[in-house]
Coordinates of C-alpha atoms and ligand atoms in Angstrom, one line a residue:
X243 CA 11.1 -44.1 -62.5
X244 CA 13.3 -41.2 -64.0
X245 CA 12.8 -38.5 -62.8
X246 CA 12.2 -34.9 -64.9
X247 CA 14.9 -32.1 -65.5
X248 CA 13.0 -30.0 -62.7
X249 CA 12.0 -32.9 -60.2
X250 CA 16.0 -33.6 -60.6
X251 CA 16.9 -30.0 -59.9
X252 CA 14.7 -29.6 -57.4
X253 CA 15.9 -33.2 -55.9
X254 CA 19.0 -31.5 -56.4
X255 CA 18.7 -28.6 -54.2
X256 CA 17.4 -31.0 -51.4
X257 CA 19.8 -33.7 -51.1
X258 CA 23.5 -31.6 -51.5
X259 CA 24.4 -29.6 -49.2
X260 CA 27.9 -29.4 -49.0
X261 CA 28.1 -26.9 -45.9
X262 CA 26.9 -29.5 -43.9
X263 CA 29.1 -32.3 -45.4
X264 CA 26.5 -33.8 -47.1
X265 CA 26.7 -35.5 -50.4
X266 CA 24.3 -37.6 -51.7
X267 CA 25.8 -40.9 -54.2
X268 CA 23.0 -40.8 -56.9
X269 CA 25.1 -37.7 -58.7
X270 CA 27.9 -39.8 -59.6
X271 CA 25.5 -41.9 -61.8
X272 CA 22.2 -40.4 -62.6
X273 CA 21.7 -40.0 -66.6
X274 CA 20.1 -36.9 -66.0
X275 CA 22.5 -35.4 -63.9
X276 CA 25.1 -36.2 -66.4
X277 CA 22.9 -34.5 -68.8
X278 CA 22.6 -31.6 -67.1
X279 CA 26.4 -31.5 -66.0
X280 CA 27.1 -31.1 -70.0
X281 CA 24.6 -28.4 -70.6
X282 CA 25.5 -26.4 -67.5
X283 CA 28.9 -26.9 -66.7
X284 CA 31.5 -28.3 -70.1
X285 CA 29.3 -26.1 -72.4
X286 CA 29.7 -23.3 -70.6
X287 CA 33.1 -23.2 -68.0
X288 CA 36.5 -23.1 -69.3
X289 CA 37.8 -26.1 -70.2
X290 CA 41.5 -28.0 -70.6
X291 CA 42.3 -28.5 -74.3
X292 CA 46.0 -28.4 -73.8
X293 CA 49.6 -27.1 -73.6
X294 CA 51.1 -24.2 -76.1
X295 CA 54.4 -26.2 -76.0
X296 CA 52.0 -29.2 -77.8
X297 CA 52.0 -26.4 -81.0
X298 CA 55.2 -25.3 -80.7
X299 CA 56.1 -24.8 -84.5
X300 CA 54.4 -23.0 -87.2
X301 CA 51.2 -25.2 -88.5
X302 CA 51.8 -27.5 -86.3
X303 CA 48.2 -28.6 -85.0
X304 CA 46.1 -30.7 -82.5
X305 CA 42.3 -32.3 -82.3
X306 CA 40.9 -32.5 -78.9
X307 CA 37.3 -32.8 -77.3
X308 CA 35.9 -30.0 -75.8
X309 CA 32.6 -31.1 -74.0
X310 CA 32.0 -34.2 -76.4
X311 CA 32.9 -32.2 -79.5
X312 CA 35.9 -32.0 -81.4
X313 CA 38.0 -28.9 -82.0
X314 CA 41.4 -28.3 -84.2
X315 CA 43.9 -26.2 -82.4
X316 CA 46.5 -24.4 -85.0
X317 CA 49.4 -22.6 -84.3
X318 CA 49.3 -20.9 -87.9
X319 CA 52.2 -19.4 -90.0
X320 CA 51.7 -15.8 -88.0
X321 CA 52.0 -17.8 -84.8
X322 CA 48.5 -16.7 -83.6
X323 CA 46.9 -19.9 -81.8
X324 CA 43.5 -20.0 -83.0
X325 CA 40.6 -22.8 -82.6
X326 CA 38.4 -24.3 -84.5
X327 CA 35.1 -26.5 -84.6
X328 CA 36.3 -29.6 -86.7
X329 CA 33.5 -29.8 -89.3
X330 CA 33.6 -28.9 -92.7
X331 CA 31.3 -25.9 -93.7
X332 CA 30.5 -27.9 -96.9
X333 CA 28.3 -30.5 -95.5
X334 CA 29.8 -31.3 -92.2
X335 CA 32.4 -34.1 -92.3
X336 CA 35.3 -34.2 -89.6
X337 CA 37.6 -32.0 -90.7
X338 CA 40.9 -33.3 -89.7
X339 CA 40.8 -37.0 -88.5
X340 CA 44.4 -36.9 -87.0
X341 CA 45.5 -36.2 -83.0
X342 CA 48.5 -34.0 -84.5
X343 CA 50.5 -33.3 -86.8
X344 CA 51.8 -30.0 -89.3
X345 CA 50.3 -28.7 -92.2
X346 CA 49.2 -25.7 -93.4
X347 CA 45.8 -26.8 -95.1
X348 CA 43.3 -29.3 -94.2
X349 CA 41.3 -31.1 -96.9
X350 CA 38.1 -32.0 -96.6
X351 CA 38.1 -36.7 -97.0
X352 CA 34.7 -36.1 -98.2
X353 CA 34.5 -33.8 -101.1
X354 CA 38.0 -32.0 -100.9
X355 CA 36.9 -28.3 -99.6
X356 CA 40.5 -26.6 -98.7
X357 CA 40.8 -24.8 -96.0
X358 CA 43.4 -22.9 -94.7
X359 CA 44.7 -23.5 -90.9
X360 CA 43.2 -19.9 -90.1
X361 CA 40.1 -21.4 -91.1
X362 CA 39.3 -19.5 -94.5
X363 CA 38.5 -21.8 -97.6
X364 CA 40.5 -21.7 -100.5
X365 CA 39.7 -24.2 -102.5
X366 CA 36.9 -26.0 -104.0
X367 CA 37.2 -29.0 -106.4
X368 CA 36.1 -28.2 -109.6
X369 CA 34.8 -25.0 -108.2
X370 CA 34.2 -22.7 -111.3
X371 CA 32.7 -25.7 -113.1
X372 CA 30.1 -27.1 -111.0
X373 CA 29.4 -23.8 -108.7
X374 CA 30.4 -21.4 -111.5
X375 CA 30.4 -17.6 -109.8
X376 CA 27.9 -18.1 -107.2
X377 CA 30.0 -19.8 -105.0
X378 CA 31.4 -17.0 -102.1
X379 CA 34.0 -18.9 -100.4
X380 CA 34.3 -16.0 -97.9
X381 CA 31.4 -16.8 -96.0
X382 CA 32.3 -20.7 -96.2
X383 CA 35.3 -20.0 -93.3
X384 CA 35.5 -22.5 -90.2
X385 CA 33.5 -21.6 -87.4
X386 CA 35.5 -20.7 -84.2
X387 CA 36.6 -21.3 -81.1
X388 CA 36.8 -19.5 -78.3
X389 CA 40.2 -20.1 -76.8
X390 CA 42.5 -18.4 -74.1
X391 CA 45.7 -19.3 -72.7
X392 CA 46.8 -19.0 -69.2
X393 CA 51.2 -19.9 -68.5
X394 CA 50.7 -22.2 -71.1
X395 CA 47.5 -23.8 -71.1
X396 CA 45.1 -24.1 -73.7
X397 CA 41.7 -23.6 -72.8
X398 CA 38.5 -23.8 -75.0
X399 CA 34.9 -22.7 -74.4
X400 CA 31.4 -23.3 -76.2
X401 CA 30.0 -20.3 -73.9
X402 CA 29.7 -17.6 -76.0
X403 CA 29.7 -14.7 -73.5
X404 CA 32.3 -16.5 -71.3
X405 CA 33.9 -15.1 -67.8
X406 CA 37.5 -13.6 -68.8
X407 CA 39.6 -16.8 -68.2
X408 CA 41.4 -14.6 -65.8
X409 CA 38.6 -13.5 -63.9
X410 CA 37.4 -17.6 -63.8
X411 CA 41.0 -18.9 -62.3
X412 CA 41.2 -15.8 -60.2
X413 CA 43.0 -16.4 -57.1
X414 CA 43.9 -19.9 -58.0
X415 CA 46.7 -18.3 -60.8
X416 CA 49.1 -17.7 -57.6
X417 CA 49.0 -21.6 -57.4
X418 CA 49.1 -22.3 -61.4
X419 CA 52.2 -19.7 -61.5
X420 CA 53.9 -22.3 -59.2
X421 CA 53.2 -25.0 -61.5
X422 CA 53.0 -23.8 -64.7
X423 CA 54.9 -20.2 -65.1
X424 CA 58.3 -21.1 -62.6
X425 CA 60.2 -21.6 -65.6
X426 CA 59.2 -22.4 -69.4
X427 CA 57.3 -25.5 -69.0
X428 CA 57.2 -28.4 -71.9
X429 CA 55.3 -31.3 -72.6
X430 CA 56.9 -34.4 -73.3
X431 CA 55.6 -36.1 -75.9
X432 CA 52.0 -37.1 -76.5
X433 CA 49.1 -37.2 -73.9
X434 CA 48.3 -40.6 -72.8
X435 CA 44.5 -41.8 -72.6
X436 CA 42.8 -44.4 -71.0
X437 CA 39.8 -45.1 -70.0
X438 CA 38.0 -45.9 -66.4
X439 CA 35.0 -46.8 -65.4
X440 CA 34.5 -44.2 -63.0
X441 CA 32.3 -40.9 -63.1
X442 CA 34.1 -37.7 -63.6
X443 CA 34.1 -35.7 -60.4
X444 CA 35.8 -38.8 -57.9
X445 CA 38.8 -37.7 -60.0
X446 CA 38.1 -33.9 -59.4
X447 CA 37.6 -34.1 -55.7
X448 CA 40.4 -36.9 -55.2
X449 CA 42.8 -34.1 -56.2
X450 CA 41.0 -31.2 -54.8
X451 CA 40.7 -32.5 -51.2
X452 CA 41.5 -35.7 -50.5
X453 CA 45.0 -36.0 -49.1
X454 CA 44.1 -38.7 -46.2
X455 CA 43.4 -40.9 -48.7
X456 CA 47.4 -41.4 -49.6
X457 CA 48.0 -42.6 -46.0
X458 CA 46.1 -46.1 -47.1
X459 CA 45.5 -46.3 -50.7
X460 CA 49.0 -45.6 -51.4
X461 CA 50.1 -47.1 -48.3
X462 CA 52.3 -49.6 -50.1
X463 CA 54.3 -46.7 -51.8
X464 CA 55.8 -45.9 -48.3
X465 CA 56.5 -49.1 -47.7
X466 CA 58.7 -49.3 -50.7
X467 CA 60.7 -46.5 -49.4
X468 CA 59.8 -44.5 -52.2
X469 CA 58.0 -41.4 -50.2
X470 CA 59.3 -40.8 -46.4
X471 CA 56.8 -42.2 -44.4
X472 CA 53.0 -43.6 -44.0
X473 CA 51.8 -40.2 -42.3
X474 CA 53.3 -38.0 -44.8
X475 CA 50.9 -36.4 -46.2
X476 CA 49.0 -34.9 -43.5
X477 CA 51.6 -32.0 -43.1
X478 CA 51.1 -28.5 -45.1
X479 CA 48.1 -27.1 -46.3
X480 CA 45.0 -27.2 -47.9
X481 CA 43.8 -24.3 -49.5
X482 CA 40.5 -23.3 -51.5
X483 CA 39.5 -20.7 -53.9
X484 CA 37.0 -18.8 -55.8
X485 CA 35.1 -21.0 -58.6
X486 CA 35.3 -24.4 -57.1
X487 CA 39.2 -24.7 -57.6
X488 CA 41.7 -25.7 -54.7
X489 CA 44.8 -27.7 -53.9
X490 CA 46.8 -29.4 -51.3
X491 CA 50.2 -28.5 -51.1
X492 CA 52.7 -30.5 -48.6
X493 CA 55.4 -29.2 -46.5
X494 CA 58.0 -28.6 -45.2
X495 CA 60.5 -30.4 -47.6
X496 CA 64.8 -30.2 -46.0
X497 CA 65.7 -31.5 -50.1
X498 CA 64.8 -29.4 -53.1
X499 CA 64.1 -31.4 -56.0
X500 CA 63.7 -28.9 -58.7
X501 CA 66.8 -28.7 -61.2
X502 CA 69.4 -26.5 -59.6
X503 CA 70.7 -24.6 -62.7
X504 CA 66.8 -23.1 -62.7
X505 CA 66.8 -21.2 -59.4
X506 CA 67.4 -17.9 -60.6
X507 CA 64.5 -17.8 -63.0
X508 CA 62.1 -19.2 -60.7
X509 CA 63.3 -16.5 -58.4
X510 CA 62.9 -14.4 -61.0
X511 CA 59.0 -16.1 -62.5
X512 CA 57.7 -15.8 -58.3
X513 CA 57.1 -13.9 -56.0
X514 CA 59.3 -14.5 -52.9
X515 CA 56.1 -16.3 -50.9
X516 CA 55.8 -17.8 -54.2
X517 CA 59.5 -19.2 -54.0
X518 CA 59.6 -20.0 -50.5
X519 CA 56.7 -22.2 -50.8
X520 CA 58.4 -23.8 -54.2
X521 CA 61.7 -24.2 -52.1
X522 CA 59.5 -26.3 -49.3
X523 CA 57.1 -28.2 -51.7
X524 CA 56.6 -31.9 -50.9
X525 CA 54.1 -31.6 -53.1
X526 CA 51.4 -29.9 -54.7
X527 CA 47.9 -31.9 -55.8
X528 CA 45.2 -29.5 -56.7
X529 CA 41.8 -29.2 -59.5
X530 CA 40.9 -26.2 -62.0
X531 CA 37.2 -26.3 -61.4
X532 CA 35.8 -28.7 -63.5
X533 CA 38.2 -31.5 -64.4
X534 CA 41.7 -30.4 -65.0
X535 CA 43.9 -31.7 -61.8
X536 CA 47.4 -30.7 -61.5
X537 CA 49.8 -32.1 -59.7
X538 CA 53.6 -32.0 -58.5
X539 CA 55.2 -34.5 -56.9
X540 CA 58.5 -35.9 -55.3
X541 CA 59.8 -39.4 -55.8
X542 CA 63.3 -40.9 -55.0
X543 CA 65.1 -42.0 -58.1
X544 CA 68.4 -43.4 -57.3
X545 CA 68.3 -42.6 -53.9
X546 CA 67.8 -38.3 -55.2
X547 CA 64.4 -36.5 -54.9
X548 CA 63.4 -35.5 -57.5
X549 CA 60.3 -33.7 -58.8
X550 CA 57.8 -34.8 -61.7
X551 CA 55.0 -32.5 -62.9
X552 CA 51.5 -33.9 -64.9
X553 CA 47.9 -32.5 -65.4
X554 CA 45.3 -34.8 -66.3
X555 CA 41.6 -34.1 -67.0
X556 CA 38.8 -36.3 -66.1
X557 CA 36.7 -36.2 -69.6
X558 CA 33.5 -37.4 -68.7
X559 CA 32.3 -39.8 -71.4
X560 CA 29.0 -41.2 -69.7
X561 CA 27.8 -40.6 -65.8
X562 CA 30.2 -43.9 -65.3
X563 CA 32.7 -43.4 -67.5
X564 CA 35.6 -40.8 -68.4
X565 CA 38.7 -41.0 -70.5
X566 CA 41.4 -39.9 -68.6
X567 CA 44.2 -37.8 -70.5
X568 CA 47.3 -37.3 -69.0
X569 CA 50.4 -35.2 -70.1
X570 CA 53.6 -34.9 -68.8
X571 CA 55.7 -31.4 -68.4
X572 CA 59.1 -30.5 -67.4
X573 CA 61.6 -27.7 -67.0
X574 CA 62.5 -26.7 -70.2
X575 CA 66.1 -25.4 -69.4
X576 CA 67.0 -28.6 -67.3
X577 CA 69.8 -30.7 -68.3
X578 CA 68.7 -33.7 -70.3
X579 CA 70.1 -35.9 -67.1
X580 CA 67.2 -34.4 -65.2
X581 CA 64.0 -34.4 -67.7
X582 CA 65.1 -38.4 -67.8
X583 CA 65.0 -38.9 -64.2
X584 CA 61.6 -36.5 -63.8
X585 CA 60.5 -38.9 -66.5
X586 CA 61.0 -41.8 -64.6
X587 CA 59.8 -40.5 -61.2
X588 CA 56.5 -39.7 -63.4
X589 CA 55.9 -43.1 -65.1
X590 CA 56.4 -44.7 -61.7
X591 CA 53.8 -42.9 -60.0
X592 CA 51.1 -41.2 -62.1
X593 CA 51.4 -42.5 -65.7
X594 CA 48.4 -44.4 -66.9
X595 CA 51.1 -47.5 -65.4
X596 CA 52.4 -45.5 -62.2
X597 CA 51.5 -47.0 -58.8
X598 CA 49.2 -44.2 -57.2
X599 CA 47.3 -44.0 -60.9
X600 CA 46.4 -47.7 -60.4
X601 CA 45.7 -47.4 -56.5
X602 CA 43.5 -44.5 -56.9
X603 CA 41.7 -46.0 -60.3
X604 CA 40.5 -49.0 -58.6
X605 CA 38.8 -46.4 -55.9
X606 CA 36.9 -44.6 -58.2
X607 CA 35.5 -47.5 -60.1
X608 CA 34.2 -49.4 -57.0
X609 CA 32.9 -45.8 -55.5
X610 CA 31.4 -45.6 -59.0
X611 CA 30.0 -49.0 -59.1
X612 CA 28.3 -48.5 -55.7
X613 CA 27.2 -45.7 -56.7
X614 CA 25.1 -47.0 -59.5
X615 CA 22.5 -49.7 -58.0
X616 CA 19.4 -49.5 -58.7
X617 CA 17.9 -50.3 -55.7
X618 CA 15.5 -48.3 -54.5
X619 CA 17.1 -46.7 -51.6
X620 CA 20.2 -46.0 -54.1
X621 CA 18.8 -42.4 -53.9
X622 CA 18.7 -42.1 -50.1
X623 CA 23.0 -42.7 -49.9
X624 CA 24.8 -40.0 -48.8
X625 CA 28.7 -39.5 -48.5
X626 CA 30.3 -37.4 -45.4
X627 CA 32.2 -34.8 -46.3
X628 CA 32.4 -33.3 -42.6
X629 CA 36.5 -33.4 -42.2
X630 CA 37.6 -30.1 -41.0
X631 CA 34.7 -28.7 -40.5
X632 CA 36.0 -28.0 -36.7
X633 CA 38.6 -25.9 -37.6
X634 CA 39.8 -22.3 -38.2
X635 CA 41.6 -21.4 -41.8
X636 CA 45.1 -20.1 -41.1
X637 CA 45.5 -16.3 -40.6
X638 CA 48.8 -15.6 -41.9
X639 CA 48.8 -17.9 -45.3
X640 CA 50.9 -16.2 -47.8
X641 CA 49.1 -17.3 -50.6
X642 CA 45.0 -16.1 -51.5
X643 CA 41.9 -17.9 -50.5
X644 CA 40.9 -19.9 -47.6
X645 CA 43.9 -22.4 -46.6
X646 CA 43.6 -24.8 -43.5
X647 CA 46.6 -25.5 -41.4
X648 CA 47.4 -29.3 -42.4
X649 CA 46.3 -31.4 -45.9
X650 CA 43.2 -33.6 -44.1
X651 CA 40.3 -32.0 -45.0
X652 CA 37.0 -32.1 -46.8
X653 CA 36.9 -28.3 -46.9
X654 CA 38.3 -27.7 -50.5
X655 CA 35.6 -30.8 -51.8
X656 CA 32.9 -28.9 -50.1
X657 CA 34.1 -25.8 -52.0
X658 CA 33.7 -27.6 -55.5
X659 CA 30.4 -29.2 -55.2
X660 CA 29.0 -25.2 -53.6
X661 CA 30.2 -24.1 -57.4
X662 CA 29.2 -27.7 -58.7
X663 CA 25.6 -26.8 -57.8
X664 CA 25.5 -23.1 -58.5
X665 CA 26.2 -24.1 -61.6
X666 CA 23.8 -26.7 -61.9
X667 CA 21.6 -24.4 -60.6
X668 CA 22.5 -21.5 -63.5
Ligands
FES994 FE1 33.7 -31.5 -96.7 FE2 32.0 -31.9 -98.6 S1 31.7 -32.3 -96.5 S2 34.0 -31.3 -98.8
FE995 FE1 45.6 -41.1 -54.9

């Protein structure tokens, strides 16, 4: 029997407890938990909508999902980004039917409503003959977005007293500057989607915490030669912050595989704690609290390190099923030689055809799977989340928030689902 919204909250409140390592299966496939994840998390956190290098001209534009709806992104003729629900105020047909493109004006493929990529309307077919003065096309406009950017990314909110964006990455920024604000950062070309049977947050957590996985999953990877060994990714750190975000970031690292002619402006873009880290990174695997995961990584490419930067969010199209977008960045100021090689490292290892993309996919749909019986002790399943719980966080991290002193931990996945139920809980 299905359960009700409160017998599930209340269920809720019983069965995770993630100070204790405890987290129960049913919530990566109950219907009403998915239900409630929309109302109380993607329709009211910050989420991914995209890069500003994605509008980087006048009128160029973009549709993307926030929560299950679609928004148009414009980069207008002032250059002001601005967002907007894509639904004509006429009598609500998608607005703009394209991923991207340029244009100054949509048009309306129902009736032909104008309107301008600020969002006013300015035109009506036949307007002074079939409306004749009555019509006030100032009060027609496109209802907005909320938006705000942080080095570069695009994020979108239905919340309509949101947490400054700011305020909601807090601490985790000193990890996003690394990623995202070293240097001018580009995408490369368009996202790429796919989809996997999988519920949403074993993509979140995979990148939030679980580093021990690598060890096995991507076992074969080392074997190859392509990473330096099978225990590699113990060593560095894990490290948790406010709002259910965290990341694992692996060290030490004798080659630096960023592009050399940069290292001044990432000097310059860091703080020196900041660059230090950058000039040790093995690698850098984190989540922005709900479904965005970052992720740096080092791959050999003709026998060089070299480094390859993605973000991907989990978009949660059904309790067992997201669409997984993933975009590509690079250096903006690296020689073309580089951005080819960092384009290969990335389509080897985490494009929708990479090797650790389809290693860890398969994971996530047989966790998913398992997750999903109905049997009737389906409920009563529990996952152990316990790693870590032993130790001590490191004293003298340079960076903010709680940081343990290698990459094996649970620690940062029992940070996410504490914020993943005071949410649910909100
Ligand atoms: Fe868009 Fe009528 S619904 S013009
Ligand atoms: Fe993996």
């Amino acid at each position: 029997d299905e359960m009700t919204r409160e017998e599930t909250l209340q269920y809720l409140n019983e069965t995770v407890r993630p100070e204790e390592g405890v987290i129960p299966a049913y919530i990566l496939a109950d219907p009403t938990i998915y239900k409630l994840e929309h109302e109380k998390i993607f329709m009211k956190t910050w989420i991914l909508l995209g890069h500003e290098s994605e509008l980087s001209q006048k009128n160029d534009y973009l549709t993307r999902d926030l929560a299950g709806y679609s928004v148009i992104i414009t980069r207008s003729s002032d250059g002001e980004l601005r967002a907007f629900y894509n639904m004509c105020t006429h009598r609500g047909m998608k607005l703009c039917r394209a991923d991207k493109g340029n244009k100054a004006n949509f048009t309306c493929p129902y009736h032909g409503f104008n309107f301008k990529n600020t969002g006013e309307l300015i035109g009506v077919p036949l307007q002074n003959d079939i409306y004749g003065d009555k019509m006030d096309k100032s009060k027609m406009s496109l209802n907005k977005v909320t938006i705000a950017t942080y080095k570069g990314l695009i994020f979108g909110t239905w919340n309509d007293n949101p947490q400054p964006l700011e305020d909601f990455l807090g601490d985790y920024k000193w990890y996003l500057d690394m990623v995202f604000g070293r240097t001018e950062m580009e995408v490369v070309g368009p996202p790429q989607k796919f989809i996997v049977h999988s519920n949403w947050k074993i993509g979140s957590d995979n990148f939030v915490s679980d580093s021990y996985h690598t060890m096995v999953t991507h076992g074969s990877i080392a074997a190859l030669g392509m990473v330096p060994s099978a225990t590699y990714s113990k060593r560095g750190y894990q490290v948790h912050t406010n709002n259910g975000h965290g990341c694992n970031i692996g060290m030490p690292n004798p080659d630096f595989a960023f592009p050399e002619n940069l290292i001044d402006e990432y000097k310059a873009n860091l703080s020196a704690a900041q660059f230090e880290m950058m000039s040790n990174l093995k690698n850098l695997i984190g989540t922005v609290f709900p479904n965005l995961s970052i992720l740096v990584s080092h791959t050999k490419i003709k026998d060089q390190l070299i480094s390859n930067t993605t973000m991907r969010l989990w978009k949660p199209v059904g309790p067992d099923k997201m669409e997984v977008m993933t975009w590509f960045l690079v250096e903006k100021g690296a020689t073309e030689d580089w951005k080819e090689r960092s384009r290969e490292a990335y389509i080897l290892t985490f494009s929708p055809s990479g090797i650790f993309e389809q290693d860890d996919t398969e994971v996530f749909t047989d966790i998913t799977a398992a997750a999903s019986g109905t049997m009737p002790y389906t409920k009563q399943l529990t996952y152990n989340y316990t790693m870590g719980m032993h130790r001590e966080p490191v004293k003298d991290f340079p960076g903010p928030g709680v940081a343990y002193p290698d990459k094996f931990s649970e620690a940062g996945s029992r940070n996410f689902y504490r914020y993943w139920l005071d949410l649910m809980n909100s």
